[in-house]
Coordinates of C-alpha atoms and ligand atoms in Angstrom, one line a residue:
M1 CA -28.9 -14.2 -16.1
I2 CA -28.9 -12.7 -12.7
K3 CA -29.2 -9.0 -11.9
H4 CA -27.1 -9.0 -8.7
L5 CA -24.5 -11.1 -6.9
T6 CA -25.7 -10.9 -3.4
K7 CA -24.8 -14.4 -2.3
M8 CA -23.5 -17.7 -3.8
S9 CA -27.0 -19.2 -3.9
D10 CA -28.1 -16.5 -6.4
L11 CA -26.0 -18.5 -9.1
S12 CA -27.3 -21.6 -10.9
K13 CA -24.8 -24.1 -12.2
S14 CA -25.0 -22.7 -15.7
D15 CA -24.5 -19.1 -14.3
I16 CA -21.4 -20.2 -12.4
L17 CA -19.9 -22.0 -15.6
A18 CA -20.8 -18.9 -17.7
I19 CA -18.8 -16.7 -15.3
L20 CA -15.9 -19.1 -15.3
D21 CA -15.7 -19.5 -19.1
L22 CA -15.8 -15.6 -19.5
A23 CA -13.2 -15.3 -16.7
D24 CA -10.9 -17.7 -18.5
S25 CA -11.2 -16.0 -21.8
M26 CA -10.6 -12.4 -20.1
K27 CA -7.6 -13.9 -18.3
A28 CA -6.2 -15.2 -21.7
A29 CA -6.9 -11.9 -23.4
Q30 CA -5.3 -9.9 -20.7
K31 CA -2.1 -12.2 -20.8
A32 CA -2.2 -11.8 -24.6
G33 CA -2.2 -8.0 -24.3
N34 CA -5.5 -8.1 -26.2
P35 CA -8.2 -7.2 -23.5
K36 CA -11.7 -5.9 -24.3
E37 CA -13.2 -2.9 -22.5
P38 CA -16.8 -3.6 -22.3
L39 CA -17.5 -1.2 -19.5
K40 CA -16.0 2.1 -21.1
G41 CA -17.4 5.1 -19.3
K42 CA -19.0 3.1 -16.4
T43 CA -18.4 3.6 -12.7
L44 CA -18.4 1.0 -10.0
A45 CA -18.7 2.5 -6.3
M46 CA -17.0 0.1 -3.7
I47 CA -18.2 0.6 -0.3
F48 CA -15.9 -0.9 2.4
Q49 CA -17.0 -1.4 6.0
K50 CA -14.1 -3.9 6.6
A51 CA -10.4 -4.0 5.7
S52 CA -9.3 -5.4 2.3
T53 CA -6.2 -6.0 0.1
R54 CA -7.4 -8.4 -2.6
T55 CA -11.0 -7.4 -3.0
R56 CA -10.2 -3.7 -3.3
V57 CA -7.3 -3.9 -5.6
S58 CA -8.8 -6.5 -7.8
F59 CA -12.2 -4.8 -8.1
E60 CA -10.4 -1.4 -8.8
T61 CA -8.0 -2.7 -11.3
G62 CA -10.5 -5.0 -12.9
M63 CA -12.8 -2.1 -13.5
Y64 CA -10.0 0.0 -15.1
Q65 CA -9.1 -2.9 -17.2
L66 CA -12.7 -3.1 -18.4
G67 CA -12.5 0.5 -19.5
G68 CA -14.3 1.9 -16.6
Q69 CA -13.4 3.6 -13.1
A70 CA -14.0 2.5 -9.4
L71 CA -14.5 4.6 -6.4
F72 CA -13.2 3.5 -3.2
L73 CA -15.9 4.6 -0.5
S74 CA -15.0 3.9 3.2
A75 CA -18.1 3.4 5.0
S76 CA -17.0 5.5 7.8
D77 CA -16.4 8.5 5.3
L78 CA -19.9 8.1 3.9
Q79 CA -22.9 9.8 5.5
M80 CA -23.9 6.1 5.9
G81 CA -21.3 6.0 8.6
R82 CA -23.3 8.7 10.5
G83 CA -26.6 6.9 10.0
E84 CA -28.0 7.7 6.6
P85 CA -30.2 4.8 5.7
I86 CA -29.1 2.2 3.3
E87 CA -32.3 2.7 1.3
D88 CA -31.3 6.5 0.7
T89 CA -27.7 5.8 0.1
A90 CA -28.7 3.1 -2.5
R91 CA -31.0 5.5 -4.3
V92 CA -28.6 8.1 -4.6
L93 CA -25.7 6.0 -5.7
G94 CA -28.1 4.5 -8.3
R95 CA -28.3 7.9 -9.9
Y96 CA -24.5 8.4 -10.3
V97 CA -22.8 5.0 -10.8
D98 CA -23.5 1.8 -12.8
G99 CA -22.8 -0.8 -10.1
I100 CA -22.1 -1.1 -6.4
M101 CA -19.6 -3.6 -4.6
I102 CA -20.1 -3.7 -0.9
R103 CA -18.1 -5.4 1.9
T104 CA -19.9 -5.2 5.2
F105 CA -21.1 -7.2 8.2
A106 CA -24.8 -7.8 7.7
Q107 CA -26.0 -9.7 4.7
S108 CA -29.3 -7.8 4.9
D109 CA -27.3 -4.6 4.0
V110 CA -26.5 -6.0 0.8
E111 CA -30.0 -7.2 0.0
E112 CA -31.3 -3.7 0.9
L113 CA -28.9 -2.1 -1.5
A114 CA -29.9 -4.5 -4.2
K115 CA -33.6 -3.6 -3.4
W116 CA -33.2 0.1 -3.6
S117 CA -30.5 1.1 -5.9
G118 CA -31.8 0.0 -9.3
I119 CA -28.3 -1.0 -10.4
P120 CA -26.3 -4.3 -10.0
V121 CA -24.9 -4.9 -6.5
I122 CA -22.1 -7.3 -5.8
N123 CA -21.2 -8.8 -2.3
G124 CA -17.5 -8.3 -1.6
L125 CA -17.9 -10.2 1.6
T126 CA -20.4 -10.4 4.5
D127 CA -20.4 -12.2 7.6
Y128 CA -22.6 -14.8 5.7
D129 CA -21.0 -15.0 2.3
H130 CA -18.2 -14.4 0.0
P131 CA -19.2 -15.3 -3.4
C132 CA -16.5 -13.5 -5.4
Q133 CA -13.9 -15.7 -3.5
I134 CA -15.7 -18.8 -4.4
L135 CA -15.9 -18.0 -8.0
A136 CA -12.0 -17.4 -8.1
D137 CA -11.6 -20.7 -6.1
L138 CA -13.7 -22.7 -8.6
M139 CA -11.8 -21.1 -11.4
T140 CA -8.5 -22.1 -9.8
I141 CA -9.7 -25.7 -9.1
R142 CA -10.8 -26.0 -12.8
E143 CA -7.4 -24.6 -14.0
H144 CA -5.4 -27.0 -11.9
K145 CA -7.5 -30.1 -12.1
G146 CA -9.2 -29.8 -15.5
K147 CA -12.7 -30.3 -14.1
L148 CA -15.0 -29.6 -11.2
A149 CA -17.7 -32.2 -11.1
G150 CA -16.9 -35.3 -9.3
L151 CA -13.9 -33.8 -7.3
K152 CA -13.9 -33.8 -3.5
L153 CA -13.4 -30.7 -1.7
C154 CA -12.5 -30.8 2.2
Y155 CA -12.9 -27.6 4.3
V156 CA -11.3 -27.5 7.6
G157 CA -11.8 -24.8 10.2
D158 CA -14.6 -22.3 11.0
G159 CA -18.1 -22.6 9.4
N160 CA -17.8 -18.9 8.3
N161 CA -18.6 -16.8 5.2
V162 CA -15.9 -18.6 3.2
C163 CA -17.3 -22.0 4.2
N164 CA -20.9 -21.2 3.6
S165 CA -20.1 -20.0 0.1
L166 CA -17.8 -22.9 -0.6
V167 CA -20.5 -25.5 0.4
V168 CA -23.1 -23.8 -1.8
G169 CA -20.8 -23.1 -4.8
C170 CA -19.0 -26.5 -4.9
L171 CA -22.3 -28.6 -4.5
T172 CA -24.0 -26.5 -7.2
V173 CA -21.2 -27.5 -9.8
G174 CA -21.4 -31.2 -8.9
M175 CA -18.5 -31.5 -6.5
K176 CA -18.5 -33.5 -3.2
V177 CA -17.9 -31.4 -0.1
S178 CA -16.7 -32.6 3.2
V179 CA -16.6 -30.0 6.1
A180 CA -14.8 -30.5 9.4
V181 CA -15.7 -27.8 12.1
P182 CA -15.7 -27.9 16.0
K183 CA -19.2 -28.2 17.5
G184 CA -20.9 -24.9 17.7
H185 CA -19.1 -23.6 14.6
E186 CA -21.1 -25.3 11.9
P187 CA -21.9 -23.6 8.5
H188 CA -25.1 -21.3 8.6
A189 CA -28.4 -23.2 9.1
D190 CA -29.6 -21.9 5.5
V191 CA -26.5 -23.5 4.1
L192 CA -27.1 -26.8 5.8
E193 CA -30.6 -26.7 4.5
F194 CA -29.3 -26.1 0.9
A195 CA -26.9 -29.0 1.3
K196 CA -29.7 -31.5 2.2
A197 CA -30.8 -31.6 -1.4
Y198 CA -27.3 -32.9 -2.4
G199 CA -27.6 -36.0 -0.2
D200 CA -24.3 -38.0 0.2
A201 CA -22.3 -35.3 -1.8
F202 CA -22.2 -33.2 1.5
E203 CA -20.7 -34.4 4.8
L204 CA -20.3 -32.5 8.1
V205 CA -17.9 -34.0 10.6
T206 CA -15.9 -32.9 13.5
S207 CA -12.7 -34.8 12.5
P208 CA -10.4 -33.0 10.0
H209 CA -8.9 -36.3 9.3
D210 CA -12.3 -37.9 8.3
A211 CA -13.0 -34.9 6.0
A212 CA -9.7 -35.0 4.3
K213 CA -9.8 -38.6 3.4
G214 CA -9.7 -38.9 -0.4
A215 CA -10.0 -35.1 -1.0
D216 CA -8.8 -33.6 -4.3
V217 CA -9.0 -30.0 -2.7
L218 CA -8.2 -28.8 0.9
V219 CA -9.3 -25.4 1.9
T220 CA -9.2 -23.5 5.2
D221 CA -9.6 -20.0 6.4
V222 CA -8.7 -17.9 9.4
W223 CA -10.1 -19.1 12.9
A224 CA -11.2 -15.5 13.7
S225 CA -12.9 -13.5 11.0
M226 CA -13.1 -9.7 10.8
G227 CA -15.4 -8.5 13.5
Q228 CA -14.4 -11.6 15.8
E229 CA -11.1 -10.0 16.9
A230 CA -12.3 -10.1 20.6
E231 CA -12.7 -13.8 20.4
T232 CA -9.3 -14.6 19.0
V233 CA -7.8 -16.1 22.2
A234 CA -10.7 -18.3 22.8
R235 CA -10.8 -19.3 19.3
M236 CA -7.2 -20.4 19.3
K237 CA -8.1 -23.2 21.7
V238 CA -11.4 -24.2 20.0
F239 CA -9.7 -24.5 16.6
A240 CA -6.2 -25.9 17.6
N241 CA -6.8 -29.2 15.8
Y242 CA -8.5 -27.6 12.7
Q243 CA -5.3 -27.1 10.7
I244 CA -4.1 -28.0 7.3
N245 CA -0.8 -29.8 7.8
A246 CA 1.3 -32.5 6.4
E247 CA -0.5 -35.2 8.4
L248 CA -3.8 -34.1 6.7
L249 CA -2.4 -34.0 3.3
A250 CA -1.2 -37.5 3.8
V251 CA -4.7 -38.7 3.8
A252 CA -5.9 -36.8 0.9
N253 CA -5.7 -37.8 -2.7
P254 CA -2.1 -37.8 -4.2
G255 CA -1.7 -34.5 -6.1
A256 CA -4.4 -32.7 -3.8
I257 CA -4.3 -29.0 -4.1
V258 CA -4.5 -26.5 -1.3
L259 CA -6.6 -23.2 -1.4
H260 CA -6.6 -20.4 1.1
C261 CA -8.5 -17.0 0.5
L262 CA -5.9 -15.1 2.4
P263 CA -4.8 -13.5 4.5
A264 CA -3.3 -16.6 6.1
H265 CA -2.1 -17.1 9.6
R266 CA 0.8 -19.7 9.4
G267 CA 1.0 -22.0 12.4
E268 CA -2.7 -21.6 13.0
E269 CA -5.2 -22.7 10.3
I270 CA -2.3 -23.8 8.0
T271 CA 1.3 -24.7 8.6
A272 CA 4.0 -22.7 7.0
D273 CA 5.5 -25.6 5.1
V274 CA 2.2 -26.6 3.6
F275 CA 1.5 -23.0 2.8
E276 CA 4.7 -22.5 1.0
A277 CA 4.6 -25.9 -0.8
H278 CA 1.2 -24.9 -2.2
A279 CA 1.9 -21.1 -2.7
N280 CA 1.8 -21.5 -6.5
V281 CA -1.9 -22.5 -6.4
I282 CA -2.6 -20.2 -3.5
F283 CA -1.5 -17.0 -5.4
D284 CA -3.1 -18.3 -8.6
E285 CA -6.3 -18.2 -6.6
A286 CA -5.7 -14.6 -5.4
E287 CA -4.9 -13.6 -9.1
N288 CA -8.2 -15.3 -10.2
R289 CA -10.2 -12.9 -8.0
L290 CA -9.4 -10.3 -10.6
H291 CA -10.4 -12.4 -13.6
A292 CA -13.6 -13.8 -12.0
Q293 CA -14.8 -10.4 -10.8
K294 CA -14.1 -8.9 -14.2
A295 CA -16.4 -11.6 -15.8
V296 CA -19.0 -10.8 -13.0
M297 CA -19.0 -7.0 -13.6
A298 CA -19.0 -7.4 -17.3
I299 CA -22.2 -9.8 -17.2
L300 CA -23.9 -7.5 -14.8
M301 CA -23.0 -4.0 -15.9
E302 CA -22.6 -4.2 -19.6
Ligands
LIG1 N1 -9.7 -13.0 0.3 C1 -10.0 -11.6 0.5 O1 -11.2 -11.3 0.4 O2 -9.0 -10.9 0.7 P1 -9.2 -9.4 1.2 O3 -9.8 -9.4 2.6 O4 -7.7 -8.8 1.2 O5 -10.0 -8.5 0.3
LIG2 N1 -13.4 -15.3 6.9 C1 -12.6 -14.2 6.7 C2 -12.3 -13.9 5.2 C3 -11.4 -12.9 4.8 C4 -11.2 -12.8 3.4 C5 -13.2 -13.0 7.3 O1 -14.4 -12.7 7.1 O2 -12.5 -12.2 7.8

């Protein structure tokens, strides 16, 4: 098993399925009022360099439910925010706590923490990746569709962190993935390279309509990610046609589900009517962040 979760491609198919199986059983135990506390006495440090609702609350609550505690550390309040090197922060935290979750900009910061801390490091979102989100997404797809392998997932929008991780995660578990992005907003080159090994199971197009044809799962994300606020106006124009709406759902498979990592911008990447019609699954997806991350923490930190 893995030592860290720095990016989606750290996980093999059997790693992902083991995490999802444990997450399912933890969810059931929690609902039955019978949870286990495998991380009693342990502490997770959570470093945030960007805003968060779901990631912060689900990690903090999850750690408490596992019997441990979590520390919320805003990067601007840490000495890191005043220039203390990551390798020193990592070695200090490694002496106090049992695991680190970090949400930051550069993927290399996560890799550095993992290299120097001597304890498990979990990526809570970088500009490149959002593995915890995709574990929750796969858990939700399996809950609602009963399987993963063979399903077709369509992603429409920006080839960002969520898109990168979705492509890697879905291909790894045997799904087909069709991505529609405007020219110049493709997924990361490493992800396109990764996808090459999966042949026809991966498709990159510019037409959302083409990507959505026969899809079992439709996914989108914001047009401007955290850190891209200055580009918002320009992006509104570029992405105007990259929306999940009723016309797009009409070409997907009957019974297709819609996922959104949230926060959502109604009228931009998704229409309000589609969002509300699929709110049930979208909020299951948000809930599953908690269960999937508890499984990751238990596996890495027990
Ligand atoms: N989806 C997600 O990561 O949400 P937050 O930004 O609220 O953590
Ligand atoms: N792509 C978005 C995801 C937010 C959870 C961002 O990075 O802001």
